[in-house]
């Protein structure tokens, strides 16, 4: 069986090396990138088992990149785990609404990092895990 593949997008070099090491220790084949712009075409090409996406990036940010990946039929179902530092209340919900499958805060804890990757890697659908606001649900039901 071939190794499961992960695309890692992280602009901070130290974090990128740590995350890559941790993922490789778990047996994943890792493609590490420092820009979300590069992740979009590579995700379409290699269709990884998961994308680990830093949210704060120069240029295209991680949430916008996630929305683009979710609009593309080729990348629609790839699990995406958001990684954010200085997490504020509501950040997790914003990530899930944007289409992220999971959420990790920096500085990471190794155990929870591993658990979140393992939890998300086999998620078949990448539908947001939170319900849309009630007002939107009512409009949906009436159409
Ligand atoms: Mn960053």
Short mmCIF file of C-alpha atoms and ligand atoms in Angstrom, two decimals:
data_model
loop_
_atom_site.label_atom_id
_atom_site.label_comp_id
_atom_site.label_asym_id
_atom_site.label_seq_id
_atom_site.Cartn_x
_atom_site.Cartn_y
_atom_site.Cartn_z
CA UNK A 1 0.00 0.00 0.00
CA UNK A 2 1.34 3.40 -0.95
CA UNK A 3 1.73 6.09 1.67
CA UNK A 4 -1.07 8.58 2.11
CA UNK A 5 -0.16 11.98 0.79
CA UNK A 6 -0.45 15.31 2.54
CA UNK A 7 0.06 18.79 1.13
CA UNK A 8 1.40 21.07 3.86
CA UNK A 9 1.05 24.84 3.36
CA UNK A 10 2.91 26.91 5.97
CA UNK A 11 4.91 30.10 5.40
CA UNK A 12 6.91 29.89 8.63
CA UNK A 13 9.96 27.78 7.86
CA UNK A 14 10.48 26.46 11.40
CA UNK A 15 6.85 25.35 11.66
CA UNK A 16 6.95 23.89 8.17
CA UNK A 17 9.93 21.70 9.07
CA UNK A 18 8.39 20.57 12.37
CA UNK A 19 5.03 19.73 10.79
CA UNK A 20 6.74 17.89 7.93
CA UNK A 21 8.80 15.82 10.39
CA UNK A 22 5.76 14.96 12.48
CA UNK A 23 3.74 13.93 9.43
CA UNK A 24 6.58 11.85 8.00
CA UNK A 25 6.99 10.11 11.35
CA UNK A 26 3.31 9.14 10.99
CA UNK A 27 4.16 7.58 7.63
CA UNK A 28 2.71 10.23 5.34
CA UNK A 29 4.30 11.40 2.12
CA UNK A 30 4.49 15.17 2.46
CA UNK A 31 4.62 17.90 -0.17
CA UNK A 32 5.48 21.09 1.71
CA UNK A 33 4.79 24.52 0.28
CA UNK A 34 5.01 28.06 1.59
CA UNK A 35 2.23 29.60 -0.53
CA UNK A 36 -1.43 28.71 -1.00
CA UNK A 37 -1.14 29.84 -4.64
CA UNK A 38 1.10 26.83 -5.28
CA UNK A 39 -1.17 24.44 -3.40
CA UNK A 40 -4.15 24.93 -5.74
CA UNK A 41 -2.64 23.44 -8.94
CA UNK A 42 -0.67 20.80 -7.01
CA UNK A 43 -3.79 19.66 -5.14
CA UNK A 44 -5.60 19.21 -8.48
CA UNK A 45 -2.65 17.26 -9.82
CA UNK A 46 -1.83 14.88 -6.96
CA UNK A 47 -5.22 14.77 -5.17
CA UNK A 48 -3.71 14.33 -1.69
CA UNK A 49 -5.45 12.49 1.16
CA UNK A 50 -5.37 15.71 3.20
CA UNK A 51 -4.24 19.33 3.06
CA UNK A 52 -2.82 20.99 6.17
CA UNK A 53 -3.47 24.68 5.56
CA UNK A 54 -2.00 27.58 7.48
CA UNK A 55 -4.60 30.35 7.63
CA UNK A 56 -2.31 33.36 7.95
CA UNK A 57 -0.27 33.45 4.74
CA UNK A 58 1.16 36.28 2.65
CA UNK A 59 -0.79 36.54 -0.60
CA UNK A 60 -3.69 34.13 -0.83
CA UNK A 61 -4.82 33.31 2.74
CA UNK A 62 -5.74 29.82 3.85
CA UNK A 63 -9.48 30.38 4.17
CA UNK A 64 -9.77 31.88 0.68
CA UNK A 65 -7.70 29.00 -0.70
CA UNK A 66 -10.02 26.56 1.09
CA UNK A 67 -13.09 28.15 -0.50
CA UNK A 68 -11.47 27.88 -3.94
CA UNK A 69 -10.63 24.20 -3.35
CA UNK A 70 -14.23 23.55 -2.25
CA UNK A 71 -15.63 25.10 -5.44
CA UNK A 72 -13.51 22.85 -7.65
CA UNK A 73 -15.05 19.41 -8.32
CA UNK A 74 -11.56 17.85 -8.45
CA UNK A 75 -10.55 19.06 -4.97
CA UNK A 76 -14.00 19.32 -3.39
CA UNK A 77 -13.74 16.28 -1.13
CA UNK A 78 -10.10 16.55 0.00
CA UNK A 79 -10.05 16.96 3.81
CA UNK A 80 -8.50 20.30 4.79
CA UNK A 81 -7.18 20.95 8.30
CA UNK A 82 -6.75 24.64 9.14
CA UNK A 83 -3.79 25.73 11.26
CA UNK A 84 -3.97 29.08 12.98
CA UNK A 85 -2.01 31.04 15.56
CA UNK A 86 -3.39 33.66 17.94
CA UNK A 87 -6.77 31.94 17.72
CA UNK A 88 -9.68 34.24 18.46
CA UNK A 89 -13.21 33.22 19.44
CA UNK A 90 -15.04 32.29 16.26
CA UNK A 91 -11.92 31.37 14.27
CA UNK A 92 -12.76 27.68 14.41
CA UNK A 93 -16.31 28.28 13.17
CA UNK A 94 -15.04 30.55 10.38
CA UNK A 95 -12.63 27.82 9.28
CA UNK A 96 -15.36 25.17 9.27
CA UNK A 97 -17.80 27.40 7.39
CA UNK A 98 -15.08 28.09 4.78
CA UNK A 99 -14.98 24.33 4.21
CA UNK A 100 -12.22 23.13 6.52
CA UNK A 101 -12.63 19.62 7.90
CA UNK A 102 -10.57 20.17 11.04
CA UNK A 103 -8.76 22.82 13.00
CA UNK A 104 -5.42 23.01 14.85
CA UNK A 105 -4.05 25.96 16.82
CA UNK A 106 -0.40 26.99 17.05
CA UNK A 107 1.66 26.42 19.07
CA UNK A 108 0.65 22.84 18.42
CA UNK A 109 0.52 20.01 20.94
CA UNK A 110 1.98 16.91 19.33
CA UNK A 111 -0.75 14.56 20.59
CA UNK A 112 -3.66 16.68 19.45
CA UNK A 113 -1.91 17.50 16.16
CA UNK A 114 -1.60 13.79 15.40
CA UNK A 115 -5.16 13.07 16.54
CA UNK A 116 -6.69 15.79 14.38
CA UNK A 117 -4.77 14.63 11.28
CA UNK A 118 -5.82 11.02 11.86
CA UNK A 119 -9.42 12.02 12.53
CA UNK A 120 -9.63 14.02 9.30
CA UNK A 121 -7.56 11.91 6.91
CA UNK A 122 -10.34 9.40 6.34
CA UNK A 123 -13.24 11.84 6.29
CA UNK A 124 -14.88 11.10 2.97
CA UNK A 125 -16.99 14.19 2.69
CA UNK A 126 -15.68 17.62 3.42
CA UNK A 127 -19.01 19.23 4.13
CA UNK A 128 -18.71 21.88 6.83
CA UNK A 129 -19.28 20.36 10.25
CA UNK A 130 -21.37 23.26 11.48
CA UNK A 131 -24.88 24.14 10.41
CA UNK A 132 -25.42 27.37 8.48
CA UNK A 133 -27.19 30.12 10.44
CA UNK A 134 -30.87 29.36 11.01
CA UNK A 135 -32.02 32.12 8.65
CA UNK A 136 -30.13 30.50 5.75
CA UNK A 137 -31.50 27.07 6.61
CA UNK A 138 -35.07 28.36 6.47
CA UNK A 139 -34.45 29.90 3.04
CA UNK A 140 -32.91 26.64 1.84
CA UNK A 141 -35.90 24.62 3.04
CA UNK A 142 -38.36 26.84 1.21
CA UNK A 143 -36.61 26.62 -2.16
MN1 LIG B 1 1.52 31.76 8.60
#
